[in-house]
Amino acid sequence: MYSQGLIGADGRTDEAPEFLEAFQKRIDAEEKIEPMDAMPEGYRRTLIRQIGQHAHSEIVGMLPEGNWITRAPSLKRKAALLAKVQDEGGHGLYLYAAAETLGVSRDQMTEELLSGKAKYSSIFNYPTLSWADIGTIGWLVDGAAIMNQIPLCRCSFGPYARAMIRVCKEESFHQRQGYEIVMTLARGTPEQKAMAQDSLNRWWWPSLMMFGPHDAESQHSDQNMKWKIKRFSNDELRQKFIDATVPQAQFLGLSVPDPDLTWNEEKGGYDHGPIDWDEFWRVVKGGGVMNRDRIEARQKAWDDGAWVREAALAHAEKRRARKLAAE
Amino acid sequence: MVSETPLWEVFIRPRNGLAHKHVGSIHAADEVMAVQAARDVYTRRGEGTSIWVVRSADIVASDPAQAGENFEPTADKIYRHPTFYEIPEDVGHM
């Protein structure tokens, strides 16, 4: 979500240098920018894109996990998964609301998601094949999300930063419940442990890709750092994630599927093998296993909900008219 | 295309004794559904004991372009603050 939200963001802006300079001064002074403040068009456009795509990621992210609600192995796991999926829906709504303060409408954002104009995180275009995937998603995908989202709590745009603070408070539960699921499997029968390992094998690389392209390939990154929309580079965050996660895998007795992974004493972090960027771009551009299903599911929800939205508005209008007549 | 479902601003009182505080916004067709949606979206973990919703369109706000005229003049009225007045130490705490 998150770092990928900036892919294709267009930070170009053509305001007068004095205006841009005054705006930059506010940013440098760590002043938050609020919706009605004057801001460069490029700043507004970049944020609409990033927050919108972040929101879409939360909403589409409900689908791979929702897939397992009816098949959760116990009532406890089912209750936790339901709560987690409901949280993702809530996160999407906080974020849509934050984006709307910038002058984009909810319907417009929904249309952009459905038409494919707006993207969502590539990670949700991978299928959830086993129950272990629900654990791995919580552990790795939400873990990567937390790495990305904590710095966003200090984003220069007030409503985004405030939404992120709420989101981060809730994500920690997601990651811990995921890790607990994987741990239960890793300590279970050999078959259960193999299931956990298979899941880690499939999700490790896509999770690293969540941080977006390498810094050298990341367009517009400088401008976004300067505007404090973003605080750390993609590679910095990816490194933090790897360093935090590898020991967690070791604790479980699972192996990270990267033969080149080695501890680098000098930098105090792990070196990792090459990431398959061809796969990344293929999935971002619609060629992942689940891209079509995800959009079809969203389209169906939107179409099937149309009569409910219309009826609710008609009912509200009827009540309003009756109330007026009674006065 | 139907018109968009209206936007509402949501205010939550974290607990009795504190004021309602703005937490975000939601879309809902009417006030009943707005309160219900606000409960689902903004109070999943005991964040509040009371909810207010107000249609966003009904909020009247000061003009940010006039923020200078509106709010800066108070900065130089230091005589509005207690520390402006010198009271000898001997008088004690006042």
Coordinates of C-alpha atoms in Angstrom, one line a residue, chain A residues 27-311:
Chain A
I27 CA 6.9 22.1 6.1
D28 CA 10.5 22.6 7.3
A29 CA 9.1 24.1 10.5
E30 CA 7.1 20.8 11.0
E31 CA 3.9 22.8 10.7
K32 CA 1.0 20.5 9.7
I33 CA -0.9 21.4 6.5
E34 CA -4.7 21.3 6.9
P35 CA -7.3 20.8 4.2
M36 CA -8.3 24.5 3.7
D37 CA -4.7 25.8 3.7
A38 CA -3.1 27.0 0.5
M39 CA -1.0 24.2 -1.0
P40 CA 0.8 23.5 -4.3
E41 CA -1.3 21.5 -6.8
G42 CA 1.4 18.9 -7.0
Y43 CA 1.2 18.3 -3.2
R44 CA -2.5 18.0 -3.3
R45 CA -2.4 15.7 -6.3
T46 CA 0.3 13.5 -4.8
L47 CA -1.6 13.1 -1.5
I48 CA -5.0 12.4 -3.2
R49 CA -3.2 9.6 -5.1
Q50 CA -1.3 8.2 -2.2
I51 CA -4.2 8.4 0.4
G52 CA -6.7 7.1 -2.2
Q53 CA -4.5 4.1 -3.1
H54 CA -3.8 3.4 0.5
A55 CA -7.5 3.3 1.2
H56 CA -8.1 1.0 -1.8
S57 CA -5.4 -1.3 -0.4
E58 CA -7.2 -1.5 2.9
I59 CA -10.5 -2.3 1.2
V60 CA -9.2 -4.8 -1.3
G61 CA -7.1 -6.3 1.5
M62 CA -10.3 -7.5 3.1
L63 CA -10.8 -9.9 0.3
P64 CA -7.9 -12.4 0.7
E65 CA -8.6 -12.7 4.4
G66 CA -12.4 -12.7 4.1
N67 CA -11.9 -15.8 2.0
W68 CA -11.0 -17.7 5.2
I69 CA -13.5 -16.4 7.7
T70 CA -15.9 -19.3 7.2
R71 CA -13.1 -21.8 7.4
A72 CA -11.2 -20.5 10.4
P73 CA -10.2 -23.5 12.6
S74 CA -11.7 -22.4 15.8
L75 CA -14.2 -19.9 17.2
K76 CA -11.3 -17.8 18.7
R77 CA -9.6 -17.6 15.3
K78 CA -12.8 -16.8 13.6
A79 CA -13.7 -14.0 16.0
A80 CA -10.1 -12.5 15.6
L81 CA -10.2 -12.7 11.9
L82 CA -13.6 -11.1 11.7
A83 CA -12.4 -8.3 13.9
K84 CA -9.3 -7.9 11.8
V85 CA -11.2 -7.7 8.5
Q86 CA -13.6 -5.2 10.0
D87 CA -10.6 -3.1 11.1
E88 CA -9.3 -3.1 7.5
G89 CA -12.7 -1.8 6.4
G90 CA -12.5 0.9 9.1
H91 CA -8.9 1.8 8.0
G92 CA -10.1 2.2 4.4
L93 CA -12.9 4.5 5.6
Y94 CA -10.6 6.7 7.8
L95 CA -8.4 7.1 4.7
Y96 CA -11.1 7.8 2.2
A97 CA -12.3 10.5 4.6
A98 CA -8.8 12.0 4.8
A99 CA -8.5 12.0 1.0
E100 CA -12.0 13.6 0.6
T101 CA -10.8 16.7 2.6
L102 CA -8.5 17.4 -0.4
G103 CA -11.5 17.8 -2.7
V104 CA -11.9 14.4 -4.3
S105 CA -15.2 12.6 -3.9
R106 CA -15.7 9.1 -2.6
D107 CA -17.5 8.0 -5.8
Q108 CA -14.7 9.4 -7.9
M109 CA -12.2 7.3 -5.9
T110 CA -14.4 4.2 -6.2
E111 CA -14.7 4.7 -9.9
E112 CA -10.9 5.0 -10.3
L113 CA -10.4 1.8 -8.4
L114 CA -12.9 -0.1 -10.5
S115 CA -11.6 1.2 -13.8
G116 CA -8.1 0.3 -12.9
K117 CA -6.9 3.9 -13.0
A118 CA -6.1 3.8 -9.3
K119 CA -3.9 1.0 -8.0
Y120 CA -3.8 -0.8 -4.7
S121 CA -1.0 -2.7 -3.1
S122 CA 0.4 -5.5 -5.3
I123 CA 0.4 -7.9 -2.3
F124 CA -3.3 -8.4 -2.5
N125 CA -3.1 -9.9 -5.9
Y126 CA -1.6 -13.1 -4.5
P127 CA -4.0 -15.9 -3.5
T128 CA -4.6 -17.2 0.1
L129 CA -4.2 -20.9 -0.5
S130 CA -4.0 -22.2 3.1
W131 CA -5.0 -21.3 6.6
A132 CA -1.3 -20.6 7.2
D133 CA -1.6 -17.7 4.8
I134 CA -3.9 -15.9 7.2
G135 CA -1.1 -16.1 9.8
T136 CA 1.6 -15.1 7.4
I137 CA -0.4 -12.1 6.1
G138 CA -0.8 -10.8 9.7
W139 CA 2.8 -11.4 10.5
L140 CA 4.5 -10.2 7.3
V141 CA 2.0 -8.1 5.4
D142 CA 0.7 -6.2 8.4
G143 CA 4.3 -6.1 9.7
A144 CA 5.4 -4.4 6.5
A145 CA 2.4 -2.1 6.7
I146 CA 3.4 -1.0 10.2
M147 CA 7.0 -0.2 9.1
N148 CA 5.5 2.0 6.4
Q149 CA 2.7 3.5 8.4
I150 CA 4.6 4.5 11.6
P151 CA 6.5 7.3 9.7
L152 CA 3.3 8.3 8.0
C153 CA 1.9 9.3 11.5
R154 CA 4.3 12.3 11.1
C155 CA 3.2 13.1 7.5
S156 CA 3.0 16.8 6.8
F157 CA -0.7 16.6 5.9
G158 CA -2.8 16.7 9.1
P159 CA -5.8 14.5 8.2
Y160 CA -3.5 11.7 6.8
A161 CA -1.3 11.8 9.8
R162 CA -4.2 11.6 12.2
A163 CA -5.8 8.7 10.3
M164 CA -2.5 6.9 10.5
I165 CA -2.2 7.3 14.2
R166 CA -5.6 5.5 14.6
V167 CA -4.5 2.8 12.1
C168 CA -1.2 2.1 13.7
K169 CA -2.8 1.6 17.1
E170 CA -5.0 -1.1 15.6
E171 CA -2.4 -2.8 13.3
S172 CA -0.4 -4.1 16.2
F173 CA -3.2 -6.6 17.1
H174 CA -3.2 -7.7 13.4
Q175 CA 0.5 -8.5 13.4
R176 CA 0.5 -10.3 16.8
Q177 CA -2.5 -12.5 15.9
G178 CA -0.9 -13.4 12.7
Y179 CA 2.4 -14.4 14.3
E180 CA 0.5 -16.4 16.9
I181 CA -1.2 -18.4 14.1
V182 CA 2.1 -19.1 12.4
M183 CA 3.7 -20.0 15.8
T184 CA 0.9 -22.5 16.5
L185 CA 1.4 -24.2 13.2
A186 CA 5.2 -24.1 13.5
R187 CA 4.9 -25.9 16.9
G188 CA 2.3 -28.3 15.6
T189 CA 2.5 -31.5 13.6
P190 CA 5.2 -31.9 10.9
E191 CA 2.4 -31.3 8.3
Q192 CA 1.4 -28.1 10.1
K193 CA 4.9 -26.8 10.2
A194 CA 5.4 -27.6 6.5
M195 CA 2.2 -25.6 5.9
A196 CA 3.7 -22.6 7.7
Q197 CA 7.0 -22.9 5.8
D198 CA 5.2 -23.2 2.5
S199 CA 3.3 -20.0 3.3
L200 CA 6.4 -18.1 4.3
N201 CA 8.1 -19.3 1.1
R202 CA 5.2 -17.8 -1.0
W203 CA 4.8 -14.5 0.9
W204 CA 8.3 -13.5 1.8
W205 CA 9.3 -11.9 -1.6
P206 CA 5.9 -10.3 -2.3
S207 CA 6.1 -8.7 1.2
L208 CA 9.5 -7.2 0.4
M209 CA 8.0 -5.8 -2.8
M210 CA 5.4 -4.0 -0.7
F211 CA 8.0 -1.3 0.0
G212 CA 8.1 -0.4 -3.6
P213 CA 11.0 -0.1 -6.1
H214 CA 14.6 0.5 -5.1
D215 CA 15.4 4.1 -4.3
A216 CA 17.4 4.6 -7.5
E217 CA 14.3 3.6 -9.5
S218 CA 11.8 5.5 -7.4
Q219 CA 10.6 8.6 -9.3
H220 CA 9.5 11.7 -7.5
S221 CA 10.9 10.4 -4.3
D222 CA 13.0 13.5 -3.5
Q223 CA 10.0 15.9 -3.9
N224 CA 7.9 13.7 -1.6
M225 CA 10.6 13.6 1.0
K226 CA 11.0 17.3 0.8
W227 CA 7.3 17.8 1.3
K228 CA 7.5 15.3 4.2
I229 CA 4.8 13.2 2.6
K230 CA 7.3 10.5 3.1
R231 CA 10.0 10.3 5.7
F232 CA 12.1 7.3 4.9
S233 CA 13.1 5.8 1.5
N234 CA 11.7 2.5 0.2
D235 CA 15.0 0.7 0.7
E236 CA 15.5 2.1 4.3
L237 CA 12.1 0.7 5.3
R238 CA 12.6 -2.6 3.5
Q239 CA 15.9 -3.0 5.4
K240 CA 14.2 -2.3 8.7
F241 CA 11.5 -4.8 8.0
I242 CA 14.0 -7.6 7.1
D243 CA 16.1 -6.9 10.2
A244 CA 13.1 -7.1 12.4
T245 CA 11.5 -10.1 10.7
V246 CA 14.4 -12.6 10.2
P247 CA 14.9 -13.2 13.9
Q248 CA 11.2 -13.8 14.3
A249 CA 11.3 -16.5 11.6
Q250 CA 14.4 -18.0 13.3
F251 CA 12.5 -18.1 16.6
L252 CA 9.8 -20.2 14.9
G253 CA 12.3 -22.5 13.3
L254 CA 11.2 -21.5 9.8
S255 CA 13.7 -20.6 7.1
V256 CA 13.5 -17.4 5.1
P257 CA 13.5 -18.4 1.4
D258 CA 16.5 -16.3 0.4
P259 CA 19.8 -18.2 0.0
D260 CA 21.7 -14.9 -0.2
L261 CA 20.4 -13.7 3.1
T262 CA 23.5 -13.0 5.3
W263 CA 24.2 -10.9 8.4
N264 CA 26.4 -7.9 7.6
E265 CA 28.2 -7.0 10.7
E266 CA 29.5 -3.7 9.3
K267 CA 26.1 -2.3 8.4
G268 CA 24.4 -4.0 11.4
G269 CA 21.7 -5.5 9.1
Y270 CA 21.0 -8.3 6.7
D271 CA 22.1 -8.3 3.1
H272 CA 19.4 -9.9 0.9
G273 CA 19.3 -11.5 -2.6
P274 CA 17.9 -9.8 -5.7
I275 CA 14.2 -9.0 -5.8
D276 CA 12.3 -10.1 -8.9
W277 CA 11.2 -6.6 -10.1
D278 CA 9.7 -8.1 -13.3
E279 CA 7.2 -10.0 -11.2
F280 CA 6.5 -6.8 -9.2
W281 CA 5.7 -4.7 -12.2
R282 CA 3.7 -7.5 -13.8
V283 CA 1.5 -7.7 -10.7
V284 CA 1.2 -4.0 -10.3
K285 CA 0.1 -3.7 -13.9
G286 CA -2.6 -6.3 -13.5
G287 CA -0.9 -9.5 -14.3
G288 CA -1.1 -11.1 -10.8
V289 CA -3.0 -14.3 -10.1
M290 CA -5.8 -12.4 -8.4
N291 CA -6.0 -9.0 -10.0
R292 CA -9.1 -9.8 -12.0
D293 CA -10.9 -11.5 -9.1
R294 CA -10.2 -8.6 -6.8
I295 CA -11.7 -6.0 -9.1
E296 CA -14.6 -8.2 -10.0
A297 CA -15.4 -8.6 -6.3
R298 CA -15.3 -4.9 -5.8
Q299 CA -17.4 -4.2 -8.9
K300 CA -20.0 -6.7 -7.7
A301 CA -20.1 -5.2 -4.2
W302 CA -20.6 -1.7 -5.8
D303 CA -23.3 -2.9 -8.2
D304 CA -25.1 -5.0 -5.7
G305 CA -25.1 -2.2 -3.2
A306 CA -26.5 0.4 -5.7
W307 CA -30.2 -0.3 -4.8
V308 CA -29.4 0.0 -1.1
R309 CA -27.7 3.4 -1.5
E310 CA -30.6 4.6 -3.6
A311 CA -33.2 3.3 -1.2

